[in-house]
Coordinates of C-alpha atoms (C1' of nucleotides) in Angstrom, one line a residue:
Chain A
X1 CA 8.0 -36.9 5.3
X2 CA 7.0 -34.3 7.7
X3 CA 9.7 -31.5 7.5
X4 CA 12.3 -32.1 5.5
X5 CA 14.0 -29.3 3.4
X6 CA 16.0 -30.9 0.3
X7 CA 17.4 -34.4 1.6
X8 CA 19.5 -36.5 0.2
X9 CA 17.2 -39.2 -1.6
X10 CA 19.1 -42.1 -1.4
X11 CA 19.7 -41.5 2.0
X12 CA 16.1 -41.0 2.7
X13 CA 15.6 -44.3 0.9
X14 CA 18.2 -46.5 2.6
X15 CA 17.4 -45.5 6.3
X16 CA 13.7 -46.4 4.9
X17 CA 14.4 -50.0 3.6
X18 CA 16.2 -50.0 7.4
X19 CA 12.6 -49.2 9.0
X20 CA 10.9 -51.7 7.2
X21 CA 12.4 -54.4 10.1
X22 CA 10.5 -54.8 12.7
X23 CA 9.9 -57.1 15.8
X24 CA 7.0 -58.4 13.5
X25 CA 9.4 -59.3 10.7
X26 CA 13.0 -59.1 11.3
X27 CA 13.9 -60.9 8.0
X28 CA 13.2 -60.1 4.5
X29 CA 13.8 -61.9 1.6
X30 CA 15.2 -58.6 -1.1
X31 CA 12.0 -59.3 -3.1
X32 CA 10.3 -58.6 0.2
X33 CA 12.0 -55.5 0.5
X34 CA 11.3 -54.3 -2.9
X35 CA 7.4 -54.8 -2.2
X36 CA 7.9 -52.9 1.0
X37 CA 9.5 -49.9 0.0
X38 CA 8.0 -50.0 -3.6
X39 CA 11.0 -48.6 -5.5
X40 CA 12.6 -50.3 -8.6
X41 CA 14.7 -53.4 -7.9
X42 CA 17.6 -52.6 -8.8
X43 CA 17.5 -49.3 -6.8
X44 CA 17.0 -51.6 -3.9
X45 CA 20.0 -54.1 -4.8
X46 CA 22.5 -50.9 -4.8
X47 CA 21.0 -49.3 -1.5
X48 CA 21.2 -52.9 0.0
X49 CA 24.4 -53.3 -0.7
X50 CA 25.7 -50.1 1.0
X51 CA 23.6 -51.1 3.7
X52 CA 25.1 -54.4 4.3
X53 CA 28.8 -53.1 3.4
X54 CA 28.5 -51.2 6.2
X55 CA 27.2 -53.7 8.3
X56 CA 23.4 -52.0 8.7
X57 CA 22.2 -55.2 7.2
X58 CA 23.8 -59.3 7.5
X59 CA 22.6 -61.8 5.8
X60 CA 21.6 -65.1 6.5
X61 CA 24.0 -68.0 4.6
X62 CA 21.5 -70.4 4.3
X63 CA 18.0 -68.5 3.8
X64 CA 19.5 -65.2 1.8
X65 CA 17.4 -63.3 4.0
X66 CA 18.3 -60.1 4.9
X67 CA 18.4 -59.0 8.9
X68 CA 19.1 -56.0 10.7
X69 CA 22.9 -56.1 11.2
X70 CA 25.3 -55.4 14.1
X71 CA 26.0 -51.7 13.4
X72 CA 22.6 -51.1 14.6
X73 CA 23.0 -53.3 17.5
X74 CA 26.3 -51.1 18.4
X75 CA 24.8 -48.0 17.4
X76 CA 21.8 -48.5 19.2
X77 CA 23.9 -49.3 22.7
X78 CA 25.5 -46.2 22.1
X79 CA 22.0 -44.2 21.9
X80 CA 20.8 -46.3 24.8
X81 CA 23.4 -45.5 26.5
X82 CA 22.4 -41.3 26.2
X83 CA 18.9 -41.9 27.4
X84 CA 18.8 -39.6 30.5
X85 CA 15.1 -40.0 30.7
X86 CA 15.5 -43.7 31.8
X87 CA 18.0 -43.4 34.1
X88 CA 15.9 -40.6 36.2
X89 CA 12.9 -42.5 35.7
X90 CA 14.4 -46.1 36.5
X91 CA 14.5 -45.7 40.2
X92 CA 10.3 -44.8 39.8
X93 CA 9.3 -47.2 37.9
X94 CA 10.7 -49.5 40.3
X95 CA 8.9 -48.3 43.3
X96 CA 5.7 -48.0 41.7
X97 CA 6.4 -51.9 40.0
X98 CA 6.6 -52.8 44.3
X99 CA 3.7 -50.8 44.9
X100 CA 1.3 -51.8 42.0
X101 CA 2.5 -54.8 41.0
X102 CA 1.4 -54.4 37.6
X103 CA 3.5 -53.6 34.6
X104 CA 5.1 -50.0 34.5
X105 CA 6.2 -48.8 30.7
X106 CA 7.8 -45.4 29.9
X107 CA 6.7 -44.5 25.8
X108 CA 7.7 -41.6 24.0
X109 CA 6.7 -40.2 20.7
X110 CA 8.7 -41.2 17.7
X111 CA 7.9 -40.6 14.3
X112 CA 4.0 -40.8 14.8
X113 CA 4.2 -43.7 16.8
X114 CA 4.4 -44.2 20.4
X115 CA 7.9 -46.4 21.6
X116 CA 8.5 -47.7 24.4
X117 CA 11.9 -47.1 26.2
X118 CA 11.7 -49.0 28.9
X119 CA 9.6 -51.2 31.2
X120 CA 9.2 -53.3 34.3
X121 CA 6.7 -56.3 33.8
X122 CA 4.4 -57.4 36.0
X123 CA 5.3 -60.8 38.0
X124 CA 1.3 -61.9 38.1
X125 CA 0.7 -64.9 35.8
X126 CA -1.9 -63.3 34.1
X127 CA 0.4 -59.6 33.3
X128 CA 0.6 -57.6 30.2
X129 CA 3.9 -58.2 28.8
X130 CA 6.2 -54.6 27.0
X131 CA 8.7 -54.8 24.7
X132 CA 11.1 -52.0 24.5
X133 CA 11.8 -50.9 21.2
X134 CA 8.0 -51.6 20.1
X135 CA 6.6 -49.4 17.7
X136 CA 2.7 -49.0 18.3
X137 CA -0.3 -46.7 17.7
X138 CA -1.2 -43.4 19.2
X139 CA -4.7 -43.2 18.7
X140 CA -5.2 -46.3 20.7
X141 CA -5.4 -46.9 24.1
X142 CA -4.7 -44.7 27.4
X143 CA -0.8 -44.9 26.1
X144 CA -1.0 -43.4 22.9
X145 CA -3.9 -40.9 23.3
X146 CA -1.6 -39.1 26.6
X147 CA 0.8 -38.8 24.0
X148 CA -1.5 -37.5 21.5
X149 CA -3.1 -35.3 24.1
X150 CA -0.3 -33.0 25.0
X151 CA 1.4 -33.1 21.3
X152 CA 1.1 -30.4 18.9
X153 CA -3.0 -30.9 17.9
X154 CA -2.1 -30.2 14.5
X155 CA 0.3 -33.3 13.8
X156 CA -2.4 -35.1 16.3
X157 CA -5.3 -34.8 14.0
X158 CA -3.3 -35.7 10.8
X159 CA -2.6 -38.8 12.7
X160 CA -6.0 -39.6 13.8
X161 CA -7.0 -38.6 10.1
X162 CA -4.8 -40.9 8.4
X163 CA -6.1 -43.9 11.0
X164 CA -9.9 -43.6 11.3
X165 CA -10.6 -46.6 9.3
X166 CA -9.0 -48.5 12.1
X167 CA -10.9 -46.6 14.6
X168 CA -14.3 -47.2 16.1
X169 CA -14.5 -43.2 16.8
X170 CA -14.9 -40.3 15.3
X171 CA -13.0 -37.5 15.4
X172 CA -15.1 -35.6 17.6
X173 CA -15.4 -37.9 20.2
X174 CA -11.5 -38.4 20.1
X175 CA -10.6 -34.8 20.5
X176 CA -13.0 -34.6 23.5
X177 CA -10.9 -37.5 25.0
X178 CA -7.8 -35.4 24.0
X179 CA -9.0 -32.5 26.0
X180 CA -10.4 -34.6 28.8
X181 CA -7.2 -35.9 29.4
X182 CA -5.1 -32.3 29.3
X183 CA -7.7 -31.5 31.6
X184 CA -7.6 -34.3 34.6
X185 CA -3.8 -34.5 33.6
X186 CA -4.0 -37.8 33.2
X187 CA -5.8 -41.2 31.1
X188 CA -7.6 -44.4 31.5
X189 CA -8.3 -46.8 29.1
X190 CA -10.1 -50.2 29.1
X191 CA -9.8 -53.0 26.4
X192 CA -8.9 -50.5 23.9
X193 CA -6.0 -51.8 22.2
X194 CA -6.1 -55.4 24.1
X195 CA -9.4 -56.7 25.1
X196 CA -8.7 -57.4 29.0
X197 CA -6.0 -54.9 29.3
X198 CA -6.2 -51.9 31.4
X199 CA -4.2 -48.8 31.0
X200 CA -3.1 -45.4 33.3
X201 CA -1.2 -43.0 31.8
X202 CA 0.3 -39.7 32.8
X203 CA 2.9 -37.3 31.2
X204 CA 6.6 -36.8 32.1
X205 CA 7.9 -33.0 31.5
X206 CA 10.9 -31.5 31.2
X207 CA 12.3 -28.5 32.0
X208 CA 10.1 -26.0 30.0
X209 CA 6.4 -27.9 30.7
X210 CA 7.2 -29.9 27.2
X211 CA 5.9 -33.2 27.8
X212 CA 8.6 -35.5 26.6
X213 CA 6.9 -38.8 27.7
X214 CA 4.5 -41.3 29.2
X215 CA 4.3 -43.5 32.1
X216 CA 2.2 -46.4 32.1
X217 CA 0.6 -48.6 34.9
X218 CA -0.9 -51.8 32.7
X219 CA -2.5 -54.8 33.6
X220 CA -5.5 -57.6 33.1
X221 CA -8.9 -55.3 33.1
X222 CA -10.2 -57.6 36.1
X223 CA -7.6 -56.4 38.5
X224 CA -8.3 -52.6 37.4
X225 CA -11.2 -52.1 39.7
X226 CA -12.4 -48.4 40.0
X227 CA -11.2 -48.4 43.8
X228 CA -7.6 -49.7 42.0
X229 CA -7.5 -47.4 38.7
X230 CA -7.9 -44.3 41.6
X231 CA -4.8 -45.6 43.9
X232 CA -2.9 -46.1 40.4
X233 CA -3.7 -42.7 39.3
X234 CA -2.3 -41.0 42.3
X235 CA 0.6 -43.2 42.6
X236 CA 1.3 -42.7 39.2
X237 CA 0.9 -39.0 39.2
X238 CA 2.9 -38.7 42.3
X239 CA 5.5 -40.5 40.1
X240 CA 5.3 -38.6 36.9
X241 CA 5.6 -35.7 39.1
X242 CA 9.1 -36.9 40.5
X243 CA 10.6 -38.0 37.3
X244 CA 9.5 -34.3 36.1
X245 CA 11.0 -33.0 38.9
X246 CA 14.5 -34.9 38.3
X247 CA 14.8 -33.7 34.6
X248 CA 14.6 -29.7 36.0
X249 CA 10.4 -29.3 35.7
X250 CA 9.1 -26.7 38.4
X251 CA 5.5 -27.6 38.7
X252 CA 4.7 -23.9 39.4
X253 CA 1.8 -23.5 37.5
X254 CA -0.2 -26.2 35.0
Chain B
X1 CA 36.1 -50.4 2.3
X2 CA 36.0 -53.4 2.3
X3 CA 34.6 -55.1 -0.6
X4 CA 32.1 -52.8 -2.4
X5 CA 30.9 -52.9 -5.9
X6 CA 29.8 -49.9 -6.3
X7 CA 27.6 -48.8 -3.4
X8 CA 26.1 -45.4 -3.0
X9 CA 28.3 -43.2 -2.1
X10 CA 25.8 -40.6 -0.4
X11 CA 24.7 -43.6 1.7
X12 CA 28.0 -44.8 2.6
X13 CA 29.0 -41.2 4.0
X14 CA 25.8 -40.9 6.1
X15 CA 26.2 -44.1 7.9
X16 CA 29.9 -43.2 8.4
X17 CA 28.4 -39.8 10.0
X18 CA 26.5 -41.9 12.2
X19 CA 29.8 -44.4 12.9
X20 CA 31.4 -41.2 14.4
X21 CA 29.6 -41.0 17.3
X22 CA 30.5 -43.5 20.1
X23 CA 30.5 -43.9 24.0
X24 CA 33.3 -41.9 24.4
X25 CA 32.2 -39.4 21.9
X26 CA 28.1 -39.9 22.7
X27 CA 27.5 -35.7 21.0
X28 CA 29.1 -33.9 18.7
X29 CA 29.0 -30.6 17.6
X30 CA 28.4 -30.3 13.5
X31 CA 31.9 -28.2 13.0
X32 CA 33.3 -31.7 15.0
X33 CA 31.0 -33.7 12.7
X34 CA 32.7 -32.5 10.0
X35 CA 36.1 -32.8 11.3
X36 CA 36.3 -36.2 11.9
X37 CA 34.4 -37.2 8.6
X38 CA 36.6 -35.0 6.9
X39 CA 34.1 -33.8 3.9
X40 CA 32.9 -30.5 2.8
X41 CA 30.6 -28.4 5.3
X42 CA 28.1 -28.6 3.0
X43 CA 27.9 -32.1 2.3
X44 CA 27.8 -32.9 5.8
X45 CA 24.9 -30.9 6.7
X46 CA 22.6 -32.1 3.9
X47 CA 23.5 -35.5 5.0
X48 CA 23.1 -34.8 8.8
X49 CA 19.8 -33.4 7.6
X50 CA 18.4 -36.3 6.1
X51 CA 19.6 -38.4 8.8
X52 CA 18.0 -35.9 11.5
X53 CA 14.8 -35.6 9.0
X54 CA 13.9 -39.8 10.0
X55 CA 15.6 -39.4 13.6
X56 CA 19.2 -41.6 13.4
X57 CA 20.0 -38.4 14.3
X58 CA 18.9 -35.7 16.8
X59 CA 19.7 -32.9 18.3
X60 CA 20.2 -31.1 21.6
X61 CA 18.3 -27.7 21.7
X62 CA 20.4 -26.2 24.1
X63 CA 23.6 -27.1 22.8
X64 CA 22.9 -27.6 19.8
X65 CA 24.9 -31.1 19.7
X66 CA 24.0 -33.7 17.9
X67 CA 23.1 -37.3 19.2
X68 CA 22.4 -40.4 17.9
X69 CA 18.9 -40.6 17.6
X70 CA 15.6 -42.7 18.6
X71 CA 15.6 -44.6 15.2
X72 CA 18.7 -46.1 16.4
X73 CA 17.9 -47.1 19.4
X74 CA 14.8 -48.6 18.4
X75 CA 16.1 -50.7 15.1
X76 CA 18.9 -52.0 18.1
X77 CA 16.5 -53.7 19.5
X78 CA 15.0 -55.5 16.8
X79 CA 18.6 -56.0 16.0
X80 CA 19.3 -57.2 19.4
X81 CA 16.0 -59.7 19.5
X82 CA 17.2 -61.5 16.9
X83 CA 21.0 -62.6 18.8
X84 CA 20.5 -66.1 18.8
X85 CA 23.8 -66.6 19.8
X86 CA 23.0 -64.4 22.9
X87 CA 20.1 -66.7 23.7
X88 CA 21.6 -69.6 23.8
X89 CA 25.0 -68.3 25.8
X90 CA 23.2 -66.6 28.4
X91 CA 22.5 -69.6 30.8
X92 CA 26.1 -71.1 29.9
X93 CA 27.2 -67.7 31.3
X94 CA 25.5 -67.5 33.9
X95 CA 26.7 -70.4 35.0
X96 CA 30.3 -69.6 34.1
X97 CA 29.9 -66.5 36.5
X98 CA 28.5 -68.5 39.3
X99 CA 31.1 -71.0 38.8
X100 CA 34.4 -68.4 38.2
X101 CA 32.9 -65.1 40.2
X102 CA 34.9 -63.2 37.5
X103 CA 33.3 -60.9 34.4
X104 CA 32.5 -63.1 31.6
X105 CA 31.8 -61.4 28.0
X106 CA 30.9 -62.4 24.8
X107 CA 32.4 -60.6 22.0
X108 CA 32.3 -61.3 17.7
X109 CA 34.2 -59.1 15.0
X110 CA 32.4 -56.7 13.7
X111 CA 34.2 -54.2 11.0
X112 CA 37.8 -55.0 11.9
X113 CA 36.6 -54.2 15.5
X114 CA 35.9 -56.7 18.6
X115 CA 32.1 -56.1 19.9
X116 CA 31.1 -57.2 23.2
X117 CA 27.6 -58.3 22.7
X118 CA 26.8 -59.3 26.1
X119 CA 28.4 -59.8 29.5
X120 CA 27.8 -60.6 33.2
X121 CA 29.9 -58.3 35.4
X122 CA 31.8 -60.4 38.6
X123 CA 30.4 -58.9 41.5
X124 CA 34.2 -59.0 43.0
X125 CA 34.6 -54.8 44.5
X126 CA 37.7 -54.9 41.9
X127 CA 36.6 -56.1 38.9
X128 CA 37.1 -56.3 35.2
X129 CA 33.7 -54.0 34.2
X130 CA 32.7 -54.5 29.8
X131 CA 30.1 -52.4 27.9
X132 CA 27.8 -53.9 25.8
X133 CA 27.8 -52.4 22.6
X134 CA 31.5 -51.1 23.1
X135 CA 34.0 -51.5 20.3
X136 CA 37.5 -52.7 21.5
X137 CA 40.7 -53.1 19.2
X138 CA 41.1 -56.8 18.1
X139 CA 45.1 -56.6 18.2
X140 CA 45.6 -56.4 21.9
X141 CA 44.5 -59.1 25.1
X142 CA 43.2 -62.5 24.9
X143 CA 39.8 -61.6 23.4
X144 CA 41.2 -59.4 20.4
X145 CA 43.6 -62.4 19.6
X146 CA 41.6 -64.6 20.1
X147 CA 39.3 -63.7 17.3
X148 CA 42.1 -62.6 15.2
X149 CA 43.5 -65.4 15.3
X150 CA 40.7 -67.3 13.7
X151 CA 39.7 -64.9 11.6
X152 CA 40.9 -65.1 7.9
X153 CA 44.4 -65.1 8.0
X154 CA 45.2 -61.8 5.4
X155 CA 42.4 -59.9 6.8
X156 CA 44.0 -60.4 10.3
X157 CA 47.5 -59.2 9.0
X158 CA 46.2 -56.2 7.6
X159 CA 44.4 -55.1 11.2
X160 CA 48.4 -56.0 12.9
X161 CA 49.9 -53.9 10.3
X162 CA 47.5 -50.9 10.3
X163 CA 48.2 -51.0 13.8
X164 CA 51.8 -51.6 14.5
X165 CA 52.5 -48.3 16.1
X166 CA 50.2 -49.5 18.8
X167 CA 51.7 -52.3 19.3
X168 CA 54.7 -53.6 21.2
X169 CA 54.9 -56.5 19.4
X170 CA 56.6 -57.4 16.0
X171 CA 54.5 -59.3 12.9
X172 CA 56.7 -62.0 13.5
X173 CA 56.2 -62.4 17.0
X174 CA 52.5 -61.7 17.0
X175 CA 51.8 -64.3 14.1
X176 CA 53.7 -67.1 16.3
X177 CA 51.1 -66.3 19.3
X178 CA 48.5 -66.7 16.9
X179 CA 49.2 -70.2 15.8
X180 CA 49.7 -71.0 19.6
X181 CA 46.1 -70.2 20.4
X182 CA 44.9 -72.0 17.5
X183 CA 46.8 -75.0 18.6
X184 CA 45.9 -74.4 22.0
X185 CA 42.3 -73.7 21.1
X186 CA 42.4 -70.8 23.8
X187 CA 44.3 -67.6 24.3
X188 CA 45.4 -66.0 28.1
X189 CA 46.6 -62.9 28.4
X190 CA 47.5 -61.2 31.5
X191 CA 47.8 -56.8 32.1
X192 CA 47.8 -56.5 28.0
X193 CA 45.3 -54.0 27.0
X194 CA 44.4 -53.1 30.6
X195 CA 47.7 -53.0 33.4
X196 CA 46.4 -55.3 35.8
X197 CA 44.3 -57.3 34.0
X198 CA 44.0 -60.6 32.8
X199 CA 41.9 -62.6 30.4
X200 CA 41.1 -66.4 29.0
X201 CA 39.0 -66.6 26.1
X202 CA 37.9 -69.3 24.0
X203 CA 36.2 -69.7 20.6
X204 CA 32.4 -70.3 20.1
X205 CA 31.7 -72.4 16.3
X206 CA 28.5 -72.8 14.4
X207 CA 27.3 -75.9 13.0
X208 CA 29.6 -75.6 9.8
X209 CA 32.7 -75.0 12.6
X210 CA 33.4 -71.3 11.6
X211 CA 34.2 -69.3 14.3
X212 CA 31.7 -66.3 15.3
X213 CA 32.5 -65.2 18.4
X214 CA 34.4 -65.6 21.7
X215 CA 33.7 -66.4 25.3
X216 CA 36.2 -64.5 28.0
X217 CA 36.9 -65.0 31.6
X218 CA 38.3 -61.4 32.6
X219 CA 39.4 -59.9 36.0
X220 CA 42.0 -58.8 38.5
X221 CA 45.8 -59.9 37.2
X222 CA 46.3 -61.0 40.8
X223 CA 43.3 -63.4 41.1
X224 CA 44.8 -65.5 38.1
X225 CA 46.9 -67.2 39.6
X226 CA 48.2 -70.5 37.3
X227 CA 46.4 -73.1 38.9
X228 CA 43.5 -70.6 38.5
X229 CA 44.0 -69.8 35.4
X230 CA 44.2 -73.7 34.4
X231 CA 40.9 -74.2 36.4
X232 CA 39.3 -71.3 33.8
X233 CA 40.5 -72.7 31.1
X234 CA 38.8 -75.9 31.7
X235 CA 35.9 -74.3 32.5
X236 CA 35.9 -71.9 29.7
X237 CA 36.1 -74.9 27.2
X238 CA 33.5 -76.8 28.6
X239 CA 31.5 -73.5 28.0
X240 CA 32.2 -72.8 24.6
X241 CA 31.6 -76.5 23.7
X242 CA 28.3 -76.5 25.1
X243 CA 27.2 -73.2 23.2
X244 CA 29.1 -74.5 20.2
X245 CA 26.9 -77.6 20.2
X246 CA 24.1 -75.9 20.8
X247 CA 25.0 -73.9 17.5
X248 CA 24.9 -77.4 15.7
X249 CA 28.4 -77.7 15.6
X250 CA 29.4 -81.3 16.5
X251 CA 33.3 -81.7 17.7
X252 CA 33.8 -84.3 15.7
X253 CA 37.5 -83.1 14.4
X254 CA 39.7 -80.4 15.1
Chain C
dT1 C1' 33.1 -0.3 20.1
dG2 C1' 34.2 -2.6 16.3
dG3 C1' 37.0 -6.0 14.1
dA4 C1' 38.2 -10.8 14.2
dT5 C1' 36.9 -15.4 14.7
dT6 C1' 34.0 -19.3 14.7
dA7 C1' 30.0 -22.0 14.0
dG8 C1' 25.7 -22.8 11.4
dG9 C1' 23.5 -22.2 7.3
dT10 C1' 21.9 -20.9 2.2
dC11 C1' 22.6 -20.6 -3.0
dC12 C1' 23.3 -22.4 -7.3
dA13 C1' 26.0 -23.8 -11.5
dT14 C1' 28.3 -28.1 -12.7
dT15 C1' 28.8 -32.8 -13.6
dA16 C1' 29.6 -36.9 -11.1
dG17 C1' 27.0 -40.4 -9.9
dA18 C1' 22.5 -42.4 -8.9
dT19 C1' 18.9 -44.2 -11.5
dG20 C1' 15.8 -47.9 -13.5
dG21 C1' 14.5 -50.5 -17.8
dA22 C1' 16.1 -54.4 -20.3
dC23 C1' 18.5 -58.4 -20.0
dT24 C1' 21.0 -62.6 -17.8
dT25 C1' 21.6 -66.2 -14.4
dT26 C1' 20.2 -69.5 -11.1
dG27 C1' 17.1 -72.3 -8.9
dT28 C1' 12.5 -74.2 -8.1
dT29 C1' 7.9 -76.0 -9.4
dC30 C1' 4.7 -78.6 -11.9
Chain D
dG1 C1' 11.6 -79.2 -19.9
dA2 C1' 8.7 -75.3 -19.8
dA3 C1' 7.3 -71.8 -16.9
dC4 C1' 8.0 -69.0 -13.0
dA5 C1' 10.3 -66.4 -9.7
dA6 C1' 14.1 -64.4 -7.3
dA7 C1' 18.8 -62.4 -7.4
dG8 C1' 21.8 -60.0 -9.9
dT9 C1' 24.4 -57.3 -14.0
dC10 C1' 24.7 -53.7 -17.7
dC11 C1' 24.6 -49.2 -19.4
dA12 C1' 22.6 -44.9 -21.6
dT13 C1' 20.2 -41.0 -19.5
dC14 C1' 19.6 -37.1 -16.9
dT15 C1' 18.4 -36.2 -12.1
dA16 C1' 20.0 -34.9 -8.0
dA17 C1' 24.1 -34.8 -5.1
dT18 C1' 28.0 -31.9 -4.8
dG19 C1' 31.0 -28.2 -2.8
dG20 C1' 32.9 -23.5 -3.4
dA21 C1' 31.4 -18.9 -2.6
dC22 C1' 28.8 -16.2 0.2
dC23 C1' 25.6 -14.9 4.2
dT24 C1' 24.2 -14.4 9.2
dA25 C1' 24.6 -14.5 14.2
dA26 C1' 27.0 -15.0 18.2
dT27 C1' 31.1 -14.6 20.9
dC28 C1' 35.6 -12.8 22.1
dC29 C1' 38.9 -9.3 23.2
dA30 C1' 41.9 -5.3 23.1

DNA sequence: TGGATTAGGTCCATTAGATGGACTTTGTTC
DNA sequence: GAACAAAGTCCATCTAATGGACCTAATCCA
């Protein structure tokens, strides 16, 4: 994919049939899986099989359908379990959860999409709802384009490139967003992703400057007021700026 | 292992790369990688490559250890939406907690492993804490036996005698306790795996009355006192034959 | 200082083992 | 009861995974 020197094939191949599950569509028939990854059947059956030997994949009794299985449920405690970022960040999120009362989101980039690690959802009726573990899009929404903005421009622009059919912009006017928001530090976004969701974003660094995340203040677009989205982005910044602090980043300079 | 056709063998030795890491052993160096998967050097690292290439795996830039990676923790939680058997337990546990004030766990077999797959700590100051996620030995305390003992019979022998230097216990004598929690239809166990502490645990059936997982009542030895213990036990059955039913498993016989 | 040790990594000839097209089985639809 | 589709097996072919030998960098220590 993006690296990759000589890897083992049907490894490559059996961690892909793995990403084809998603929150979207947790169970797949094999044919489903066949037409997913687009290999030969009977490739599939014999990568499957290891799969579920090992207990990566389970499968339903009655419906044959394949599922995730409970080695990634274990495995994936155990990675939880490493994620320094949310414990530093945890304490924050709460605070600015009280303060706000909106939804508060950590994402990170994985694999050219943005995830999100953890969350705190709003308690208004009308609230935008995270799911951690949620794949989405970069190039949409004050979320993804932070994280765009303060990646490597290079990958950046191949992902924009390889999404502007779903856009409504061009390239240009993206990349002058990008730099827009290196440049207040922050982003805002309105309706972009959601129609009546509202977005605030602003980086988390580590040690070295490296941004390593985003924090998100989100909410219904009626309740982001410009008096609001200016209280958010200071409380959010002051925020961003203690989580950075916590994981060793001396705001010296930029 | 276990069954296996004939499964692809490159696949099978990445995902028991990524098996090696656990709570207790979160990052490993690739010399300790290849240690404890006992393969060639050079084997290893094409496999950790491919598995580092699509981010199961990642690694520490410092210390060059590896972790499990983002991948991981993101196919868990897809894993982990779709636990209906967490869904429905949770309200019957939280009820067992209020009603008990002891740690109550849900744990299923996974690989010739118990896997506690959800809990509610007792907010007692000494108390009996699980990890979600963590994988416990099935041979030892009310919650191992428990499922062993309604597990398939020769599969449960061969877990006893892989681990009889472990155990105090003869075949002989652990086979009778076995058929007593079957007849019972519970298992107690006091200060087994952990001095001190003490267990009742009960099985949880789906519709077609197989077994999948079992509900436990842990905490401080001296809280469980007999008339306790026989208060838990009542309680504990109600419990499982709620979330049973809810399963679609009607009691009709045994 | 330099010689030993250890950990990470590359190279490449060999052949084991992954591959996928053709075929079989099972179940469902019309 | 013919047609279709999904799951699965078989096996000859040759790719691609393998692992021993070798290389490099860093650390230790005497």
């Amino acid at each position: 994919m993006k690296n990759s020197h000589n890897p083992v094939r049907s490894v490559e191949r059996a961690l892909s049939i793995l990403k084809c599950f998603s929150f979207d569509k947790p169970q797949m028939q094999l044919s489903e899986i066949v037409e997913s990854v687009k290999l030969p059947k009977t490739t599939i059956i014999r990568l499957v099989a290891s799969l579920h030997d090992q207990a990566f994949l389970q499968r339903d009794q009655a419906t044959q359908e394949y599922s995730l299985g409970m080695a990634l449920f274990q495995l994936g405690k155990v990675a939880e379990s490493k994620l320094r970022l949310r414990e530093v960040s945890r304490p924050v999120m709460e605070e600015l959860s009280m303060l706000t009362q909106e939804t508060i989101e950590i994402n990170i980039v994985m694999e050219g999409s943005r995830l999100c690690i953890d969350k705190i959802d709003s308690s208004h009726t009308l609230r935008y709802s995270a799911t951690i573990g949620k794949r989405l899009p970069l190039y949409s929404a004050a979320s993804g384009k932070l994280l765009l903005a303060y990646m490597n421009r290079e990958d950046a622009h191949k992902i924009i490139k390889d999404n502007l059919g779903e856009l409504d912009q061009t390239m240009i006017e993206i990349n002058k967003q990008l730099d827009e928001i290196i440049k207040k530090g922050f982003a805002v976004s309105h309706g972009e992703r959601i129609p009546g969701a509202s977005t605030v974003s602003a980086p988390i660094r580590r040690w070295d400057g490296t941004v390593v995340a985003g924090l998100t203040i989100s909410g219904a677009t009626i309740r982001f007021t410009p008096e609001r989205v200016n209280q958010f982005v200071d409380l959010i910044l002051k925020a961003t700026g203690d989580i950075s602090r916590s994981l060793g980043y001396k705001d010296g300079n930029k």
